[in-house]
Coordinates of C-alpha atoms in Angstrom, one line a residue:
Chain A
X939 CA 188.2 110.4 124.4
X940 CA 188.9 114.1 123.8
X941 CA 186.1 116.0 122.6
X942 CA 186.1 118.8 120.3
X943 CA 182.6 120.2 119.7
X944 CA 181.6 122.6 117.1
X945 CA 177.9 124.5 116.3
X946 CA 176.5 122.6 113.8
X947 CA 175.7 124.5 110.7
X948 CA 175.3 124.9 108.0
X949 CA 176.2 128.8 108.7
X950 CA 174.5 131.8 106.0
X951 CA 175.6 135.7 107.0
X952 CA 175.0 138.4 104.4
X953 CA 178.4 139.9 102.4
X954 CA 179.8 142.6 105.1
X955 CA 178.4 141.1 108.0
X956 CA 179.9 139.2 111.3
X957 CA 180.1 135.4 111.4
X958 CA 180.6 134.1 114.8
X959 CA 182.0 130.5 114.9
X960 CA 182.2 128.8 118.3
X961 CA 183.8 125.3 119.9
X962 CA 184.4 123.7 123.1
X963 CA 186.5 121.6 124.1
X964 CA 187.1 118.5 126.6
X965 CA 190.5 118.5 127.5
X966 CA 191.3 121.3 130.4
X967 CA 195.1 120.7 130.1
X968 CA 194.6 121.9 126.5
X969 CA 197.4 125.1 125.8
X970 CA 197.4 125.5 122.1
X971 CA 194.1 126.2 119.8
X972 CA 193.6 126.6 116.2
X973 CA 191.7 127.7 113.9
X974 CA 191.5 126.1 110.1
X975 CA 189.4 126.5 107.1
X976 CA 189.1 124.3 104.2
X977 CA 187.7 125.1 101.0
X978 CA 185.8 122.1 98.9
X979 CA 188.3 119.5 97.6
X980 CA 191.2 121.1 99.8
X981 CA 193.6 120.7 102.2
X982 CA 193.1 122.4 105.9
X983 CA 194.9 125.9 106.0
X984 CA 195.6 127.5 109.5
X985 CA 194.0 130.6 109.6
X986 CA 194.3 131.7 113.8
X987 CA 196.2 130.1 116.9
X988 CA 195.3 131.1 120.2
X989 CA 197.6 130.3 123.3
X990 CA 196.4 132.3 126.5
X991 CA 193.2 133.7 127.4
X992 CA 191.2 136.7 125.6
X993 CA 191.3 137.9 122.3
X994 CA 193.6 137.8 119.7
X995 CA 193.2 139.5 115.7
X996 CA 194.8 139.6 112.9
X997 CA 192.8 141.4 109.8
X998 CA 189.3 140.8 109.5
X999 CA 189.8 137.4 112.2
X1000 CA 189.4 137.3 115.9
X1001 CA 190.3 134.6 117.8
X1002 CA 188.6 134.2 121.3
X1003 CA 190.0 132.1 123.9
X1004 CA 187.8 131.5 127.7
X1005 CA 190.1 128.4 129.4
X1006 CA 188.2 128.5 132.3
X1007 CA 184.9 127.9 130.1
X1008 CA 186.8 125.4 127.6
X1009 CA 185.3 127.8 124.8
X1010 CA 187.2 129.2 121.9
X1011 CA 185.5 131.2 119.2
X1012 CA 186.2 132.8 115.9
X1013 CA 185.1 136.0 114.6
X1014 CA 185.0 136.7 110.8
X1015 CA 184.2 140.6 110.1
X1016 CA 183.3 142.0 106.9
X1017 CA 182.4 138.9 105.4
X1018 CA 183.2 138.0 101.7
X1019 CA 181.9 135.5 99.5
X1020 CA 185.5 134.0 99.4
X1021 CA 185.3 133.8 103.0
X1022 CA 182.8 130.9 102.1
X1023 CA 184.2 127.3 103.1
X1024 CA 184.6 125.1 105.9
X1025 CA 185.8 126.2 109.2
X1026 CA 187.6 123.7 111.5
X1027 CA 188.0 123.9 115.2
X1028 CA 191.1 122.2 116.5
X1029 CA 192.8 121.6 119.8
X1030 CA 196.1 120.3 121.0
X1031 CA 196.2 117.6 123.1
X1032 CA 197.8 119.1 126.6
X1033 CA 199.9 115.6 127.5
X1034 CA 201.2 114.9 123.6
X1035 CA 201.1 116.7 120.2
X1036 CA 198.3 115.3 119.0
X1037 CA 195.5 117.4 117.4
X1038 CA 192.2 117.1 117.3
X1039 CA 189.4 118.7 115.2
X1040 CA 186.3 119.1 115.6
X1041 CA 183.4 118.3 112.8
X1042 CA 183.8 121.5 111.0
X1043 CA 180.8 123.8 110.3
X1044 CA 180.3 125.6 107.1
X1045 CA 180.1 129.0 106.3
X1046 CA 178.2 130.4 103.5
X1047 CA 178.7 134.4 102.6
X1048 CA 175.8 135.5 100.9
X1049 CA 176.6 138.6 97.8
Chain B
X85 CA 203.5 125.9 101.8
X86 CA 205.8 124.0 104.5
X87 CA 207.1 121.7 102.3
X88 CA 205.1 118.7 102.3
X89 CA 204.5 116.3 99.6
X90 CA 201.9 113.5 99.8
X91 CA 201.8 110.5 97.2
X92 CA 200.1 109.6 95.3
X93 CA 197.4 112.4 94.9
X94 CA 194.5 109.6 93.7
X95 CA 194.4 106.0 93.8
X96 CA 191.9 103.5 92.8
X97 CA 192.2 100.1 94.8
X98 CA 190.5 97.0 95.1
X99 CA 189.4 95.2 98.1
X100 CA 191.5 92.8 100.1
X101 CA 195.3 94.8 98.5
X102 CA 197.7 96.2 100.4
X103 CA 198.0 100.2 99.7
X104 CA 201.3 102.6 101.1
X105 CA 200.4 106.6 100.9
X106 CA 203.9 108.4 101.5
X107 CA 204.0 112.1 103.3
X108 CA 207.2 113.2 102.9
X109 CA 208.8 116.7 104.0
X110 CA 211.6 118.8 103.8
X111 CA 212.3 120.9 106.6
X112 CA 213.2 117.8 109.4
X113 CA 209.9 118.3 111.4
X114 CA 210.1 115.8 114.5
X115 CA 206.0 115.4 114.2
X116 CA 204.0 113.8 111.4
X117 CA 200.7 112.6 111.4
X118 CA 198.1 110.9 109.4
X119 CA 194.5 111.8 109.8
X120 CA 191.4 110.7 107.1
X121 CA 188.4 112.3 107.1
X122 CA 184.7 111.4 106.2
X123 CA 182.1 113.7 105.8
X124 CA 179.9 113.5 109.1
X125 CA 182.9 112.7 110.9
X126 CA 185.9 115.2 110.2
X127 CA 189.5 114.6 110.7
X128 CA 190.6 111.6 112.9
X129 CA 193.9 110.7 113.6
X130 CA 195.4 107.6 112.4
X131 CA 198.9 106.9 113.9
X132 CA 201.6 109.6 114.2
X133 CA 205.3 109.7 114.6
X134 CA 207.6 111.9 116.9
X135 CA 211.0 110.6 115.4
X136 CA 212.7 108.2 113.7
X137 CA 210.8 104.3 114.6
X138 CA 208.8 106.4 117.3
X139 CA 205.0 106.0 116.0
X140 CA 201.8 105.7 118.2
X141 CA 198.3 105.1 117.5
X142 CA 195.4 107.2 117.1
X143 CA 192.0 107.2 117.9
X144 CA 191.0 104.9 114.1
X145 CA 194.8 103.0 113.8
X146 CA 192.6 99.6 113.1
X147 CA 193.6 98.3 110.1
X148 CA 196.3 100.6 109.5
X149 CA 200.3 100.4 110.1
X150 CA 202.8 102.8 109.9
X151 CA 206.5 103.2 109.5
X152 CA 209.1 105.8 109.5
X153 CA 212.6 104.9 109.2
X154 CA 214.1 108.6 108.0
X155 CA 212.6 112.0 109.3
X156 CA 211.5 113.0 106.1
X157 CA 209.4 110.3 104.9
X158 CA 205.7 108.9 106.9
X159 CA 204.4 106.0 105.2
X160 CA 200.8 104.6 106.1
X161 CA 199.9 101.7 104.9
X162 CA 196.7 99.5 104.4
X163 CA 197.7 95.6 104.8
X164 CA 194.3 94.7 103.4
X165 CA 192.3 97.1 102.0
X166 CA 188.6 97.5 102.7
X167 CA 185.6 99.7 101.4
X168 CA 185.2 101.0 105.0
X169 CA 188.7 102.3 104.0
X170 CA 187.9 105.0 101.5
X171 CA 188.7 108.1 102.6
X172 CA 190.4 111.4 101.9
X173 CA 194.4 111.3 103.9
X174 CA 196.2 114.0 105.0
X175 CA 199.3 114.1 106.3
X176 CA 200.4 116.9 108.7
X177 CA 203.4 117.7 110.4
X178 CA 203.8 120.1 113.7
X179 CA 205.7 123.0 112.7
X180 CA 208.3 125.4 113.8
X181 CA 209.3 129.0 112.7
X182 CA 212.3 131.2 113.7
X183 CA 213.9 130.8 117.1
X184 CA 212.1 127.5 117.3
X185 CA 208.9 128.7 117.9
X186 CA 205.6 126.8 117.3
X187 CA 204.0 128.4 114.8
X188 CA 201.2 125.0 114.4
X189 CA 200.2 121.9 112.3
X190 CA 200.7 122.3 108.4
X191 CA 198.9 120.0 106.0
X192 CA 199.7 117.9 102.8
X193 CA 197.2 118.2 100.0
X194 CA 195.8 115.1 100.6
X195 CA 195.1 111.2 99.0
X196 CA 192.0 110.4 97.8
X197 CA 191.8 106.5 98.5
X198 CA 188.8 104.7 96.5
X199 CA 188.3 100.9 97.7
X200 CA 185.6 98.9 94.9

């Protein structure tokens, strides 16, 4: 069975701060990663996708990607209260398309 | 969004009937997918499809069967419903932008699925 694995949480970061949300991950022939979050009552959104090692941003979220460690990370600057929600970890499958998430951790931006 | 439409949104069902959620989309994506998830256990995948008749299972396809005779539509249906059964479904398809590039897995808004 693939394994994605998430921090549990819940998470709590003061308005303007860094949240740092980490995973790993089972599979080593894993190429694609994503990041999703999902606010109460709502569908997943994809927020980040990762391909190759390092870092990757785009606005206020950095993607992190270690293959060689089976780690991929998300970094959430400046935090906002609407930043609150859940935040799912999710990996494709390196033989088929299949995804698979991790348990999600939750993120709670304090004003 | 990506032009996914699951149906219907909520549904009320007793024990022991047969249920069908559709996903249907728009844009001719080869990849759909159902997935449920349960607080405690996040999103599993039920069965998905990668064309026309081509389905597989996933990891919690007990109880479950699917079907998906044109590209558009992905039905997944309960033969005989249970309370182990109530869930939230998504359906997700695996998406491409311009020049065919992989751009990720969109979702549907979901089915809440209450079995009494």
């Amino acid at each position: 069975q693939k394994e994605v694995e998430q921090n549990s949480g819940p998470l709590s970061v003061p308005e303007g701060a860094i949240a740092s949300l980490n995973c790993t991950y089972s599979d080593r022939g894993s190429q694609s990663f994503f990041w999703y979050r999902q606010y109460s009552g709502k569908s997943p959104e994809l927020i980040m996708s990762i391909y190759s090692n390092g870092d990757k941003e785009d606005g206020r979220f950095t993607a992190q990607l270690n293959k060689a460690s089976q780690y991929v990370s998300l970094l959430i600057r400046d935090s906002q209260p609407s930043d609150s929600a859940t935040y799912l970890c999710a990996v494709e499958d390196g033989a088929n398309s299949k995804l698979t998430f991790g348990k999600g951790i939750t993120l709670s931006v304090r004003p | 969004d990506a032009g996914i439409t699951q149906s219907p949104r909520h549904k009320v069902t007793e024990t022991g009937t047969p249920v069908t959620l559709r996903c249907h989309q728009t844009e001719n994506h080869r990849y759909m997918y159902w997935y449920r998830q349960d607080p405690g256990h996040g999103l599993r995948l039920i069965h998905y499809s990668y064309g026309v008749k081509d389905t597989d299972k996933g990891e919690v396809s007990d109880g479950y069967s699917v079907s998906r005779s044109k590209t558009e539509d992905f039905l997944l249906t309960l033969e005989s419903a249970t309370s182990s059964q109530t869930s939230v479904y998504f359906c997700a398809i695996r998406t491409f932008g311009q020049g065919s590039l992989f751009t990720g897995y969109t979702f549907g808004s979901g089915t809440r699925l209450t079995v009494v």
